[in-house]
Amino acid sequence: SSANDSVATVELRRGGAGFFRMQIESEAIRTIRYDAERRKLFVGFTGGDEYVYVGVPGEVHRSFVEASSRGGFFVHEIRDHYPYNRLDH
């Protein structure tokens, strides 16, 4: 499906210690890339932002790709479980 199929909201809120936490809808995830050698998961959102999550096991990546709700999987299994950085393009 293309990014134009749905409208998604990405809301950034300042969390503790200056970290940003994201609240997303399921349709917000546009791309998923994985670097198995470095265990880095790259997640692109429909708003254009891309984040890298560090230390993500291959099994988690596979489950993410295969999940019936990628947004739900992201929120419950990835978002608050791995360190991340926003990528500047």
Short mmCIF file of N, CA and C in Angstrom, two decimals:
data_model
loop_
_atom_site.label_atom_id
_atom_site.label_comp_id
_atom_site.label_asym_id
_atom_site.label_seq_id
_atom_site.Cartn_x
_atom_site.Cartn_y
_atom_site.Cartn_z
N SER A 1 0.84 -1.19 0.00
CA SER A 1 0.00 0.00 0.00
C SER A 1 0.87 1.24 0.00
N SER A 2 0.38 2.30 -0.54
CA SER A 2 1.17 3.53 -0.61
C SER A 2 0.86 4.41 0.59
N ALA A 3 1.71 5.40 0.77
CA ALA A 3 1.54 6.32 1.90
C ALA A 3 0.27 7.16 1.73
N ASN A 4 -0.28 7.20 0.52
CA ASN A 4 -1.46 8.01 0.28
C ASN A 4 -2.77 7.29 0.61
N ASP A 5 -2.69 6.02 0.99
CA ASP A 5 -3.90 5.25 1.26
C ASP A 5 -4.61 5.69 2.52
N SER A 6 -3.89 6.29 3.45
CA SER A 6 -4.53 6.65 4.72
C SER A 6 -3.86 7.89 5.29
N VAL A 7 -4.57 8.51 6.18
CA VAL A 7 -4.03 9.68 6.88
C VAL A 7 -3.59 9.21 8.26
N ALA A 8 -2.40 9.57 8.66
CA ALA A 8 -1.88 9.13 9.95
C ALA A 8 -1.42 10.34 10.74
N THR A 9 -1.44 10.18 12.04
CA THR A 9 -1.03 11.25 12.93
C THR A 9 0.20 10.81 13.71
N VAL A 10 1.22 11.62 13.70
CA VAL A 10 2.39 11.37 14.53
C VAL A 10 2.48 12.54 15.50
N GLU A 11 2.37 12.24 16.75
CA GLU A 11 2.39 13.27 17.78
C GLU A 11 3.62 13.07 18.65
N LEU A 12 4.44 14.08 18.76
CA LEU A 12 5.63 13.99 19.60
C LEU A 12 5.36 14.67 20.93
N ARG A 13 5.66 13.96 21.98
CA ARG A 13 5.50 14.52 23.32
C ARG A 13 6.83 14.41 24.04
N ARG A 14 7.17 15.44 24.77
CA ARG A 14 8.42 15.39 25.51
C ARG A 14 8.22 14.51 26.74
N GLY A 15 8.99 13.45 26.79
CA GLY A 15 8.93 12.52 27.92
C GLY A 15 9.95 12.90 28.97
N GLY A 16 10.17 12.02 29.91
CA GLY A 16 11.14 12.27 30.96
C GLY A 16 12.54 12.42 30.41
N ALA A 17 13.36 13.18 31.08
CA ALA A 17 14.77 13.37 30.75
C ALA A 17 14.98 13.89 29.33
N GLY A 18 13.99 14.60 28.80
CA GLY A 18 14.17 15.22 27.48
C GLY A 18 13.99 14.29 26.30
N PHE A 19 13.60 13.05 26.53
CA PHE A 19 13.39 12.13 25.42
C PHE A 19 12.03 12.37 24.80
N PHE A 20 11.93 12.10 23.51
CA PHE A 20 10.65 12.22 22.82
C PHE A 20 10.02 10.84 22.71
N ARG A 21 8.74 10.78 22.99
CA ARG A 21 7.99 9.54 22.82
C ARG A 21 6.96 9.79 21.75
N MET A 22 6.70 8.78 20.96
CA MET A 22 5.78 8.93 19.84
C MET A 22 4.50 8.18 20.10
N GLN A 23 3.40 8.79 19.78
CA GLN A 23 2.10 8.12 19.78
C GLN A 23 1.66 8.05 18.33
N ILE A 24 1.41 6.83 17.85
CA ILE A 24 1.11 6.69 16.43
C ILE A 24 -0.15 5.86 16.22
N GLU A 25 -0.74 6.05 15.06
CA GLU A 25 -1.81 5.19 14.59
C GLU A 25 -1.18 4.11 13.72
N SER A 26 -1.89 3.01 13.53
CA SER A 26 -1.34 1.87 12.78
C SER A 26 -0.87 2.24 11.38
N GLU A 27 -1.58 3.17 10.73
CA GLU A 27 -1.25 3.50 9.35
C GLU A 27 -0.03 4.41 9.24
N ALA A 28 0.56 4.79 10.35
CA ALA A 28 1.65 5.77 10.33
C ALA A 28 2.96 5.20 9.81
N ILE A 29 3.14 3.88 9.85
CA ILE A 29 4.41 3.28 9.45
C ILE A 29 4.45 3.12 7.94
N ARG A 30 5.46 3.73 7.33
CA ARG A 30 5.58 3.71 5.88
C ARG A 30 6.60 2.68 5.41
N THR A 31 7.76 2.61 6.07
CA THR A 31 8.82 1.69 5.66
C THR A 31 9.45 1.03 6.87
N ILE A 32 9.95 -0.19 6.66
CA ILE A 32 10.69 -0.93 7.68
C ILE A 32 11.93 -1.50 7.00
N ARG A 33 13.09 -1.14 7.54
CA ARG A 33 14.35 -1.70 7.03
C ARG A 33 15.11 -2.28 8.21
N TYR A 34 15.95 -3.28 7.95
CA TYR A 34 16.67 -3.93 9.03
C TYR A 34 18.10 -4.24 8.60
N ASP A 35 19.05 -3.90 9.46
CA ASP A 35 20.47 -4.22 9.25
C ASP A 35 20.80 -5.34 10.24
N ALA A 36 20.80 -6.59 9.73
CA ALA A 36 20.98 -7.76 10.60
C ALA A 36 22.36 -7.78 11.25
N GLU A 37 23.38 -7.35 10.51
CA GLU A 37 24.74 -7.38 11.04
C GLU A 37 24.89 -6.46 12.25
N ARG A 38 24.25 -5.30 12.18
CA ARG A 38 24.36 -4.31 13.27
C ARG A 38 23.15 -4.31 14.20
N ARG A 39 22.14 -5.16 13.89
CA ARG A 39 20.92 -5.26 14.70
C ARG A 39 20.24 -3.90 14.85
N LYS A 40 20.12 -3.20 13.70
CA LYS A 40 19.47 -1.90 13.68
C LYS A 40 18.20 -1.98 12.85
N LEU A 41 17.12 -1.47 13.42
CA LEU A 41 15.83 -1.44 12.75
C LEU A 41 15.51 0.00 12.37
N PHE A 42 15.23 0.23 11.09
CA PHE A 42 14.92 1.56 10.58
C PHE A 42 13.42 1.61 10.30
N VAL A 43 12.74 2.57 10.90
CA VAL A 43 11.29 2.70 10.73
C VAL A 43 11.00 4.08 10.16
N GLY A 44 10.36 4.12 8.99
CA GLY A 44 9.96 5.38 8.36
C GLY A 44 8.48 5.60 8.55
N PHE A 45 8.10 6.83 8.83
CA PHE A 45 6.71 7.17 9.09
C PHE A 45 6.15 8.01 7.95
N THR A 46 4.83 7.98 7.80
CA THR A 46 4.19 8.68 6.68
C THR A 46 4.44 10.18 6.71
N GLY A 47 4.74 10.72 7.88
CA GLY A 47 5.04 12.15 7.97
C GLY A 47 6.41 12.50 7.43
N GLY A 48 7.23 11.48 7.12
CA GLY A 48 8.55 11.71 6.55
C GLY A 48 9.70 11.44 7.50
N ASP A 49 9.42 11.35 8.80
CA ASP A 49 10.50 11.09 9.76
C ASP A 49 10.93 9.63 9.70
N GLU A 50 12.22 9.40 9.95
CA GLU A 50 12.75 8.04 10.03
C GLU A 50 13.57 7.92 11.30
N TYR A 51 13.40 6.80 11.99
CA TYR A 51 14.10 6.53 13.24
C TYR A 51 14.85 5.21 13.13
N VAL A 52 15.98 5.12 13.84
CA VAL A 52 16.71 3.87 13.92
C VAL A 52 16.65 3.39 15.37
N TYR A 53 16.31 2.10 15.53
CA TYR A 53 16.23 1.46 16.85
C TYR A 53 17.38 0.47 16.93
N VAL A 54 18.16 0.54 18.01
CA VAL A 54 19.41 -0.20 18.14
C VAL A 54 19.24 -1.43 19.03
N GLY A 55 19.89 -2.54 18.62
CA GLY A 55 19.88 -3.75 19.42
C GLY A 55 18.65 -4.61 19.22
N VAL A 56 17.97 -4.44 18.09
CA VAL A 56 16.73 -5.18 17.83
C VAL A 56 17.08 -6.55 17.24
N PRO A 57 16.65 -7.62 17.90
CA PRO A 57 16.92 -8.97 17.38
C PRO A 57 16.19 -9.25 16.07
N GLY A 58 16.76 -10.14 15.27
CA GLY A 58 16.15 -10.51 14.00
C GLY A 58 14.73 -11.03 14.15
N GLU A 59 14.47 -11.77 15.25
CA GLU A 59 13.13 -12.33 15.47
C GLU A 59 12.10 -11.21 15.63
N VAL A 60 12.51 -10.13 16.30
CA VAL A 60 11.59 -9.00 16.51
C VAL A 60 11.30 -8.33 15.17
N HIS A 61 12.32 -8.16 14.34
CA HIS A 61 12.11 -7.58 13.01
C HIS A 61 11.15 -8.43 12.20
N ARG A 62 11.36 -9.74 12.19
CA ARG A 62 10.49 -10.63 11.42
C ARG A 62 9.05 -10.56 11.92
N SER A 63 8.87 -10.56 13.23
CA SER A 63 7.53 -10.48 13.80
C SER A 63 6.87 -9.15 13.46
N PHE A 64 7.65 -8.08 13.44
CA PHE A 64 7.16 -6.74 13.11
C PHE A 64 6.63 -6.73 11.67
N VAL A 65 7.42 -7.26 10.74
CA VAL A 65 7.03 -7.27 9.34
C VAL A 65 5.78 -8.11 9.12
N GLU A 66 5.67 -9.22 9.86
CA GLU A 66 4.56 -10.15 9.68
C GLU A 66 3.32 -9.80 10.51
N ALA A 67 3.42 -8.81 11.39
CA ALA A 67 2.31 -8.48 12.29
C ALA A 67 1.08 -8.01 11.53
N SER A 68 -0.09 -8.41 11.99
CA SER A 68 -1.34 -7.96 11.36
C SER A 68 -1.54 -6.46 11.59
N SER A 69 -1.05 -5.96 12.73
CA SER A 69 -1.07 -4.53 13.01
C SER A 69 0.35 -4.09 13.32
N ARG A 70 1.02 -3.54 12.31
CA ARG A 70 2.41 -3.10 12.53
C ARG A 70 2.47 -1.95 13.52
N GLY A 71 1.48 -1.07 13.49
CA GLY A 71 1.46 0.04 14.43
C GLY A 71 1.34 -0.46 15.86
N GLY A 72 0.46 -1.42 16.09
CA GLY A 72 0.29 -2.00 17.42
C GLY A 72 1.53 -2.72 17.88
N PHE A 73 2.14 -3.49 16.98
CA PHE A 73 3.37 -4.20 17.32
C PHE A 73 4.46 -3.21 17.69
N PHE A 74 4.59 -2.15 16.88
CA PHE A 74 5.60 -1.13 17.15
C PHE A 74 5.42 -0.53 18.54
N VAL A 75 4.19 -0.15 18.87
CA VAL A 75 3.91 0.49 20.16
C VAL A 75 4.22 -0.45 21.32
N HIS A 76 3.84 -1.72 21.20
CA HIS A 76 3.95 -2.64 22.33
C HIS A 76 5.28 -3.37 22.43
N GLU A 77 5.99 -3.54 21.30
CA GLU A 77 7.19 -4.38 21.31
C GLU A 77 8.49 -3.65 20.98
N ILE A 78 8.40 -2.45 20.41
CA ILE A 78 9.62 -1.77 19.96
C ILE A 78 9.79 -0.41 20.59
N ARG A 79 8.78 0.43 20.52
CA ARG A 79 8.91 1.85 20.85
C ARG A 79 9.63 2.13 22.16
N ASP A 80 9.20 1.54 23.24
CA ASP A 80 9.81 1.83 24.55
C ASP A 80 10.79 0.76 25.01
N HIS A 81 11.20 -0.11 24.08
CA HIS A 81 12.06 -1.24 24.45
C HIS A 81 13.49 -1.13 23.95
N TYR A 82 13.75 -0.26 22.99
CA TYR A 82 15.09 -0.15 22.39
C TYR A 82 15.49 1.31 22.28
N PRO A 83 16.77 1.60 22.47
CA PRO A 83 17.23 2.98 22.27
C PRO A 83 17.07 3.37 20.79
N TYR A 84 16.82 4.65 20.55
CA TYR A 84 16.58 5.08 19.17
C TYR A 84 17.13 6.49 18.94
N ASN A 85 17.28 6.80 17.67
CA ASN A 85 17.66 8.13 17.24
C ASN A 85 16.84 8.49 16.01
N ARG A 86 16.51 9.76 15.89
CA ARG A 86 15.86 10.25 14.68
C ARG A 86 16.93 10.50 13.64
N LEU A 87 16.70 10.06 12.43
CA LEU A 87 17.67 10.24 11.35
C LEU A 87 17.39 11.54 10.63
N ASP A 88 18.45 12.26 10.34
CA ASP A 88 18.33 13.49 9.54
C ASP A 88 18.72 13.17 8.11
N HIS A 89 17.85 13.51 7.19
CA HIS A 89 18.13 13.20 5.76
C HIS A 89 18.51 14.46 5.03
#
